[in-house]
Amino acid sequence: MRRRRVLDADDIVRSLRRMAHEVVEATRGGADLVVVAIADGGVPVARGLVDTLESIRSVAVPLVVVDPTQFRDDAEPAGDPRWLPPIKVEGRTVVLVDDVVFTGRTARAALEAVLRAGRAQRVLLAVLVDRGHRELPIRPDIVGRNLPTARNEYVVVDAAGVWIEAEGR
Amino acid sequence: MRRRRVLDADDIVRSLRRMAHEVVEATRGGADLVVVAIADGGVPVARGLVDTLESIRSVAVPLVVVDPTQFRDDAEPAGDPRWLPPIKVEGRTVVLVDDVVFTGRTARAALEAVLRAGRAQRVLLAVLVDRGHRELPIRPDIVGRNLPTARNEYVVVDAAGVWIEAEGR
């Protein structure tokens, strides 16, 4: 397995800071925001984003986690989404956060989960890495880094940075 | 009600022709396509697109209509989508067609309807007019014309062209 680092931890911090400013701009000051992390990969990214948002705005920004598995188009329909903790999205701006967007299928499933929770005024999608190859008409509003990848490559985000891994030698 | 024409019938034909070529490019020749029109506004646009696709490819392109009303986030959940006629989308490329995209809520509902019909290999969104003001992270892949509009304006598509209507004097 070949592995190369494309962003280091400092790059991630810088990207998150700029993304937080984009969230504030896009929401005209960031009033009445809810940040929803897509489990599992979106959680550390969303935490970083919320920390930066709170330092910019000096206001608490609620962070919740959604597991969109049951809303995937290859999953059996199930009950209500598992929210940790439960949220009220009615009339609010939701920032849906993931580490990587690829086909768009996970983001679409998470969007479904958010819409199931109530009529948000607006849903923004923020991702640390957009690796292309979309299969659905889903567009991240806020992107940390565009990393065009081959289909046999993977993008891994950890505390040390963002890595591209390729199958084979 | 003020009303001004921004595209005439010939402009629409030219846009549809270019859009059809974009569909063929995006799908590497347009094999195994299904065109799904979003009722009601998407139907004439989808017909025009299918006619052009068939003249380019000399192959029949199936056209079906979906009414996404029941998948809207302000609607009560209901049964299966009403397809006219029923389609098989499994493994195929679906081109979802509407006349105008605005908040993205109708397109999102139609995307849900398509995904409910089976696991499409890919879903492209093609719209004649993108008027901006998106409230969901939905992106049309193929756009006839970007027409930035105010929120109190409307975009109307008819056989004579595309019109922007504004409330008030």
Tab-separated table of C-alpha atoms in Angstrom:
chain	number	residue	atom	x	y	z
A	1	MET	CA	0.000	0.000	0.000
A	2	ARG	CA	1.537	3.306	-1.097
A	3	ARG	CA	0.788	6.221	1.158
A	4	ARG	CA	1.604	9.904	0.794
A	5	ARG	CA	0.659	12.831	2.969
A	6	VAL	CA	-0.986	15.694	1.073
A	7	LEU	CA	-1.914	17.925	4.052
A	8	ASP	CA	-0.200	18.030	7.424
A	9	ALA	CA	-1.857	18.897	10.727
A	10	ASP	CA	-1.082	22.604	10.322
A	11	ASP	CA	-2.605	22.623	6.829
A	12	ILE	CA	-5.782	21.147	8.303
A	13	VAL	CA	-5.936	23.813	11.004
A	14	ARG	CA	-5.489	26.534	8.379
A	15	SER	CA	-8.176	25.013	6.149
A	16	LEU	CA	-10.612	24.742	9.065
A	17	ARG	CA	-10.017	28.362	9.985
A	18	ARG	CA	-10.771	29.545	6.452
A	19	MET	CA	-13.788	27.213	6.243
A	20	ALA	CA	-15.151	28.646	9.500
A	21	HIS	CA	-14.889	32.142	8.026
A	22	GLU	CA	-16.734	30.928	4.940
A	23	VAL	CA	-19.504	29.545	7.158
A	24	VAL	CA	-19.812	32.896	8.932
A	25	GLU	CA	-19.915	34.752	5.599
A	26	ALA	CA	-22.418	32.366	4.015
A	27	THR	CA	-24.723	32.664	7.006
A	28	ARG	CA	-24.378	36.421	7.487
A	29	GLY	CA	-22.692	36.208	10.840
A	30	GLY	CA	-23.507	32.637	11.683
A	31	ALA	CA	-26.633	33.187	13.779
A	32	ASP	CA	-28.739	30.165	14.645
A	33	LEU	CA	-26.287	27.598	13.339
A	34	VAL	CA	-26.265	23.876	14.024
A	35	VAL	CA	-23.219	21.859	13.029
A	36	VAL	CA	-24.029	18.246	12.179
A	37	ALA	CA	-21.083	15.870	11.910
A	38	ILE	CA	-21.419	12.841	9.672
A	39	ALA	CA	-20.234	9.805	11.657
A	40	ASP	CA	-17.515	8.748	11.940
A	41	GLY	CA	-15.087	10.689	9.780
A	42	GLY	CA	-16.874	14.025	10.039
A	43	VAL	CA	-16.663	14.197	13.817
A	44	PRO	CA	-13.091	15.486	14.340
A	45	VAL	CA	-13.484	17.867	11.363
A	46	ALA	CA	-16.745	19.216	12.791
A	47	ARG	CA	-15.114	19.620	16.229
A	48	GLY	CA	-12.308	21.664	14.707
A	49	LEU	CA	-14.801	23.764	12.774
A	50	VAL	CA	-16.956	24.405	15.841
A	51	ASP	CA	-13.922	25.384	17.946
A	52	THR	CA	-12.906	27.922	15.309
A	53	LEU	CA	-16.469	29.200	14.860
A	54	GLU	CA	-16.795	29.707	18.603
A	55	SER	CA	-13.513	31.606	18.776
A	56	ILE	CA	-14.656	33.843	15.885
A	57	ARG	CA	-18.167	34.443	17.166
A	58	SER	CA	-17.754	34.075	20.958
A	59	VAL	CA	-21.028	32.166	20.991
A	60	ALA	CA	-21.653	28.473	21.603
A	61	VAL	CA	-22.318	26.519	18.403
A	62	PRO	CA	-24.233	23.273	18.932
A	63	LEU	CA	-22.570	20.182	17.498
A	64	VAL	CA	-24.471	16.975	16.940
A	65	VAL	CA	-23.529	13.737	15.229
A	66	VAL	CA	-25.622	11.821	12.739
A	67	ASP	CA	-25.055	8.309	11.528
A	68	PRO	CA	-26.551	8.312	8.023
A	69	THR	CA	-26.078	4.578	7.409
A	70	GLN	CA	-29.772	3.824	7.425
A	71	PHE	CA	-30.464	6.482	4.800
A	72	ARG	CA	-28.037	5.052	2.262
A	73	ASP	CA	-29.638	3.944	-0.983
A	74	ASP	CA	-28.188	0.485	-0.491
A	75	ALA	CA	-29.648	0.146	3.021
A	76	GLU	CA	-33.006	-1.117	4.110
A	77	PRO	CA	-35.331	1.696	5.236
A	78	ALA	CA	-35.459	1.914	9.018
A	79	GLY	CA	-36.871	4.201	11.703
A	80	ASP	CA	-35.820	7.677	12.716
A	81	PRO	CA	-32.179	8.709	12.499
A	82	ARG	CA	-29.932	8.193	15.480
A	83	TRP	CA	-29.057	11.656	16.713
A	84	LEU	CA	-26.530	12.311	19.408
A	85	PRO	CA	-27.981	14.433	20.960
A	86	PRO	CA	-31.456	15.147	19.518
A	87	ILE	CA	-31.630	18.478	17.692
A	88	LYS	CA	-34.144	21.033	16.509
A	89	VAL	CA	-33.318	22.144	12.964
A	90	GLU	CA	-36.600	23.910	12.138
A	91	GLY	CA	-35.818	27.300	10.604
A	92	ARG	CA	-32.101	27.030	11.395
A	93	THR	CA	-29.027	26.814	9.198
A	94	VAL	CA	-27.451	23.378	9.329
A	95	VAL	CA	-23.800	22.909	8.434
A	96	LEU	CA	-23.352	19.265	7.541
A	97	VAL	CA	-19.704	18.261	7.951
A	98	ASP	CA	-17.714	15.345	6.606
A	99	ASP	CA	-14.015	14.630	6.189
A	100	VAL	CA	-14.185	13.502	2.552
A	101	VAL	CA	-16.809	13.722	-0.177
A	102	PHE	CA	-16.499	11.238	-3.033
A	103	THR	CA	-19.555	9.751	-4.774
A	104	GLY	CA	-21.912	11.990	-2.788
A	105	ARG	CA	-23.951	9.015	-1.567
A	106	THR	CA	-23.030	9.419	2.102
A	107	ALA	CA	-23.653	13.171	1.980
A	108	ARG	CA	-27.017	12.551	0.325
A	109	ALA	CA	-27.956	10.078	3.051
A	110	ALA	CA	-26.932	12.574	5.742
A	111	LEU	CA	-28.932	15.319	4.022
A	112	GLU	CA	-31.958	13.022	4.174
A	113	ALA	CA	-31.392	12.510	7.880
A	114	VAL	CA	-31.254	16.274	8.440
A	115	LEU	CA	-34.417	16.912	6.412
A	116	ARG	CA	-36.154	14.141	8.347
A	117	ALA	CA	-35.402	16.077	11.543
A	118	GLY	CA	-37.398	19.113	10.368
A	119	ARG	CA	-37.469	21.862	7.770
A	120	ALA	CA	-34.093	23.540	8.066
A	121	GLN	CA	-33.983	27.011	6.590
A	122	ARG	CA	-30.818	26.038	4.770
A	123	VAL	CA	-28.354	23.150	4.683
A	124	LEU	CA	-24.703	23.793	3.824
A	125	LEU	CA	-22.296	20.943	3.155
A	126	ALA	CA	-18.733	21.478	4.377
A	127	VAL	CA	-16.013	18.914	3.689
A	128	LEU	CA	-12.307	18.916	4.387
A	129	VAL	CA	-11.499	17.064	1.151
A	130	ASP	CA	-13.361	16.818	-2.142
A	131	ARG	CA	-11.855	13.947	-4.087
A	132	GLY	CA	-14.154	14.144	-7.106
A	133	HIS	CA	-15.948	11.257	-8.870
A	134	ARG	CA	-19.406	12.407	-7.849
A	135	GLU	CA	-22.245	10.021	-8.747
A	136	LEU	CA	-25.056	12.274	-7.479
A	137	PRO	CA	-25.762	15.985	-8.049
A	138	ILE	CA	-24.503	16.899	-4.581
A	139	ARG	CA	-22.179	19.857	-4.190
A	140	PRO	CA	-20.188	20.816	-1.110
A	141	ASP	CA	-20.661	24.527	-0.371
A	142	ILE	CA	-17.412	24.786	1.559
A	143	VAL	CA	-14.322	22.746	0.676
A	144	GLY	CA	-11.015	22.533	2.514
A	145	ARG	CA	-9.039	21.101	-0.365
A	146	ASN	CA	-9.857	19.648	-3.772
A	147	LEU	CA	-7.800	16.479	-4.184
A	148	PRO	CA	-8.426	14.821	-7.531
A	149	THR	CA	-7.845	11.113	-7.026
A	150	ALA	CA	-8.042	7.930	-9.014
A	151	ARG	CA	-10.841	5.516	-8.176
A	152	ASN	CA	-8.372	2.983	-6.742
A	153	GLU	CA	-7.017	5.570	-4.321
A	154	TYR	CA	-8.349	6.342	-0.876
A	155	VAL	CA	-8.220	9.495	1.182
A	156	VAL	CA	-7.559	9.012	4.883
A	157	VAL	CA	-7.820	11.821	7.404
A	158	ASP	CA	-6.155	11.415	10.790
A	159	ALA	CA	-4.647	13.665	13.443
A	160	ALA	CA	-1.353	13.812	11.509
A	161	GLY	CA	-2.902	15.031	8.283
A	162	VAL	CA	-4.616	13.954	5.092
A	163	TRP	CA	-3.183	10.958	3.248
A	164	ILE	CA	-3.764	9.459	-0.160
A	165	GLU	CA	-3.419	5.705	-0.187
A	166	ALA	CA	-3.208	3.664	-3.366
A	167	GLU	CA	-3.789	-0.009	-3.847
A	168	GLY	CA	-0.943	-2.150	-5.163
A	169	ARG	CA	2.766	-1.397	-5.015
B	1	MET	CA	-46.578	42.247	-13.016
B	2	ARG	CA	-43.460	43.128	-14.993
B	3	ARG	CA	-42.352	40.504	-17.469
B	4	ARG	CA	-39.288	40.325	-19.672
B	5	ARG	CA	-38.118	37.613	-21.992
B	6	VAL	CA	-34.529	36.495	-21.374
B	7	LEU	CA	-34.384	33.568	-23.828
B	8	ASP	CA	-36.483	33.114	-26.956
B	9	ALA	CA	-37.556	29.796	-28.468
B	10	ASP	CA	-34.422	29.601	-30.640
B	11	ASP	CA	-32.176	30.232	-27.602
B	12	ILE	CA	-33.865	27.297	-25.849
B	13	VAL	CA	-33.306	25.003	-28.825
B	14	ARG	CA	-29.628	26.010	-28.941
B	15	SER	CA	-29.242	25.443	-25.175
B	16	LEU	CA	-30.898	22.039	-25.383
B	17	ARG	CA	-28.619	21.017	-28.220
B	18	ARG	CA	-25.509	21.951	-26.229
B	19	MET	CA	-26.913	20.298	-23.098
B	20	ALA	CA	-27.542	17.077	-25.040
B	21	HIS	CA	-23.903	17.091	-26.152
B	22	GLU	CA	-22.854	17.583	-22.535
B	23	VAL	CA	-24.955	14.570	-21.527
B	24	VAL	CA	-23.288	12.450	-24.207
B	25	GLU	CA	-19.832	13.613	-23.087
B	26	ALA	CA	-20.531	13.113	-19.394
B	27	THR	CA	-21.807	9.608	-20.021
B	28	ARG	CA	-19.113	8.564	-22.525
B	29	GLY	CA	-21.447	8.215	-25.444
B	30	GLY	CA	-24.721	8.119	-23.589
B	31	ALA	CA	-25.145	4.357	-23.306
B	32	ASP	CA	-27.862	3.041	-21.017
B	33	LEU	CA	-29.410	6.423	-20.287
B	34	VAL	CA	-32.805	7.095	-18.751
B	35	VAL	CA	-34.174	10.623	-18.860
B	36	VAL	CA	-36.466	11.434	-15.954
B	37	ALA	CA	-38.542	14.604	-16.263
B	38	ILE	CA	-39.622	16.365	-13.085
B	39	ALA	CA	-43.349	17.115	-13.405
B	40	ASP	CA	-44.668	19.430	-14.624
B	41	GLY	CA	-42.090	21.986	-15.751
B	42	GLY	CA	-39.378	19.493	-16.612
B	43	VAL	CA	-41.489	17.614	-19.142
B	44	PRO	CA	-41.150	19.836	-22.234
B	45	VAL	CA	-37.456	20.429	-21.452
B	46	ALA	CA	-36.850	16.681	-21.130
B	47	ARG	CA	-38.726	16.057	-24.410
B	48	GLY	CA	-36.513	18.548	-26.198
B	49	LEU	CA	-33.415	16.991	-24.662
B	50	VAL	CA	-34.471	13.453	-25.607
B	51	ASP	CA	-35.256	14.502	-29.191
B	52	THR	CA	-31.786	16.010	-29.514
B	53	LEU	CA	-30.107	13.030	-27.824
B	54	GLU	CA	-31.863	10.640	-30.197
B	55	SER	CA	-30.805	12.652	-33.226
B	56	ILE	CA	-27.180	12.639	-31.986
B	57	ARG	CA	-27.071	8.992	-30.996
B	58	SER	CA	-29.631	7.392	-33.391
B	59	VAL	CA	-30.820	5.303	-30.461
B	60	ALA	CA	-34.082	5.496	-28.533
B	61	VAL	CA	-33.702	7.216	-25.147
B	62	PRO	CA	-36.387	6.295	-22.613
B	63	LEU	CA	-38.226	9.248	-21.102
B	64	VAL	CA	-40.256	8.921	-17.929
B	65	VAL	CA	-41.955	11.475	-15.729
B	66	VAL	CA	-41.785	11.657	-11.957
B	67	ASP	CA	-43.954	13.725	-9.685
B	68	PRO	CA	-41.729	14.403	-6.661
B	69	THR	CA	-44.437	16.120	-4.604
B	70	GLN	CA	-44.633	13.355	-2.030
B	71	PHE	CA	-40.879	13.465	-1.428
B	72	ARG	CA	-40.796	17.151	-0.563
B	73	ASP	CA	-39.629	17.921	2.948
B	74	ASP	CA	-42.877	19.776	3.596
B	75	ALA	CA	-45.033	16.832	2.515
B	76	GLU	CA	-46.301	13.889	4.486
B	77	PRO	CA	-44.451	10.664	3.659
B	78	ALA	CA	-46.491	8.503	1.300
B	79	GLY	CA	-46.068	5.307	-0.690
B	80	ASP	CA	-44.011	4.630	-3.778
B	81	PRO	CA	-43.441	7.382	-6.326
B	82	ARG	CA	-45.836	7.738	-9.205
B	83	TRP	CA	-43.840	6.858	-12.279
B	84	LEU	CA	-45.195	7.296	-15.755
B	85	PRO	CA	-44.256	4.692	-16.948
B	86	PRO	CA	-42.455	2.467	-14.417
B	87	ILE	CA	-38.670	2.352	-14.984
B	88	LYS	CA	-35.667	0.262	-14.137
B	89	VAL	CA	-32.790	2.494	-13.024
B	90	GLU	CA	-30.528	-0.199	-11.531
B	91	GLY	CA	-26.997	0.309	-12.835
B	92	ARG	CA	-28.088	2.942	-15.385
B	93	THR	CA	-27.304	6.627	-15.733
B	94	VAL	CA	-30.316	8.775	-14.917
B	95	VAL	CA	-30.567	12.296	-16.266
B	96	LEU	CA	-33.010	14.152	-14.054
B	97	VAL	CA	-34.454	17.147	-15.918
B	98	ASP	CA	-36.222	20.276	-14.725
B	99	ASP	CA	-36.946	23.637	-16.262
B	100	VAL	CA	-35.705	25.765	-13.347
B	101	VAL	CA	-33.626	25.057	-10.252
B	102	PHE	CA	-33.980	27.504	-7.367
B	103	THR	CA	-33.815	26.383	-3.714
B	104	GLY	CA	-32.943	22.816	-4.748
B	105	ARG	CA	-35.808	21.374	-2.712
B	106	THR	CA	-37.737	20.046	-5.719
B	107	ALA	CA	-34.579	18.565	-7.256
B	108	ARG	CA	-33.756	16.917	-3.914
B	109	ALA	CA	-37.234	15.409	-3.739
B	110	ALA	CA	-36.925	14.116	-7.310
B	111	LEU	CA	-33.492	12.657	-6.527
B	112	GLU	CA	-35.095	10.792	-3.613
B	113	ALA	CA	-37.749	9.424	-5.959
B	114	VAL	CA	-35.064	8.191	-8.359
B	115	LEU	CA	-33.021	6.556	-5.599
B	116	ARG	CA	-36.176	4.911	-4.294
B	117	ALA	CA	-36.590	3.292	-7.726
B	118	GLY	CA	-33.259	1.476	-7.444
B	119	ARG	CA	-29.522	2.017	-7.271
B	120	ALA	CA	-28.722	4.087	-10.318
B	121	GLN	CA	-25.070	3.978	-11.330
B	122	ARG	CA	-25.132	7.760	-11.563
B	123	VAL	CA	-27.667	10.586	-11.425
B	124	LEU	CA	-27.047	13.785	-13.386
B	125	LEU	CA	-29.203	16.861	-12.877
B	126	ALA	CA	-29.880	18.923	-16.007
B	127	VAL	CA	-31.828	22.187	-15.820
B	128	LEU	CA	-32.653	24.779	-18.430
B	129	VAL	CA	-32.311	27.655	-15.955
B	130	ASP	CA	-30.367	27.985	-12.716
B	131	ARG	CA	-31.692	31.024	-10.891
B	132	GLY	CA	-29.498	30.717	-7.800
B	133	HIS	CA	-30.593	31.022	-4.143
B	134	ARG	CA	-29.891	27.378	-3.335
B	135	GLU	CA	-30.960	26.236	0.154
B	136	LEU	CA	-29.585	22.684	-0.156
B	137	PRO	CA	-26.199	21.391	-1.357
B	138	ILE	CA	-27.642	20.312	-4.712
B	139	ARG	CA	-25.745	21.136	-7.878
B	140	PRO	CA	-27.023	20.834	-11.433
B	141	ASP	CA	-24.433	19.047	-13.568
B	142	ILE	CA	-25.710	20.546	-16.805
B	143	VAL	CA	-27.167	24.065	-17.008
B	144	GLY	CA	-28.790	25.787	-19.964
B	145	ARG	CA	-28.452	29.293	-18.596
B	146	ASN	CA	-27.522	30.858	-15.270
B	147	LEU	CA	-30.044	33.616	-14.567
B	148	PRO	CA	-29.326	35.370	-11.280
B	149	THR	CA	-32.660	36.598	-9.979
B	150	ALA	CA	-34.038	38.361	-6.946
B	151	ARG	CA	-36.148	36.360	-4.527
B	152	ASN	CA	-39.305	38.291	-5.525
B	153	GLU	CA	-38.801	37.378	-9.166
B	154	TYR	CA	-40.065	34.265	-10.902
B	155	VAL	CA	-38.751	32.394	-13.901
B	156	VAL	CA	-41.388	31.093	-16.289
B	157	VAL	CA	-40.596	28.756	-19.172
B	158	ASP	CA	-43.093	28.398	-22.006
B	159	ALA	CA	-43.029	27.583	-25.715
B	160	ALA	CA	-42.137	31.187	-26.542
B	161	GLY	CA	-39.080	31.293	-24.308
B	162	VAL	CA	-37.888	31.936	-20.780
B	163	TRP	CA	-39.364	34.907	-18.910
B	164	ILE	CA	-38.502	36.673	-15.689
B	165	GLU	CA	-41.530	38.011	-13.883
B	166	ALA	CA	-41.329	40.424	-10.977
B	167	GLU	CA	-43.923	41.232	-8.395
B	168	GLY	CA	-45.208	44.820	-8.153
B	169	ARG	CA	-44.995	47.543	-10.753
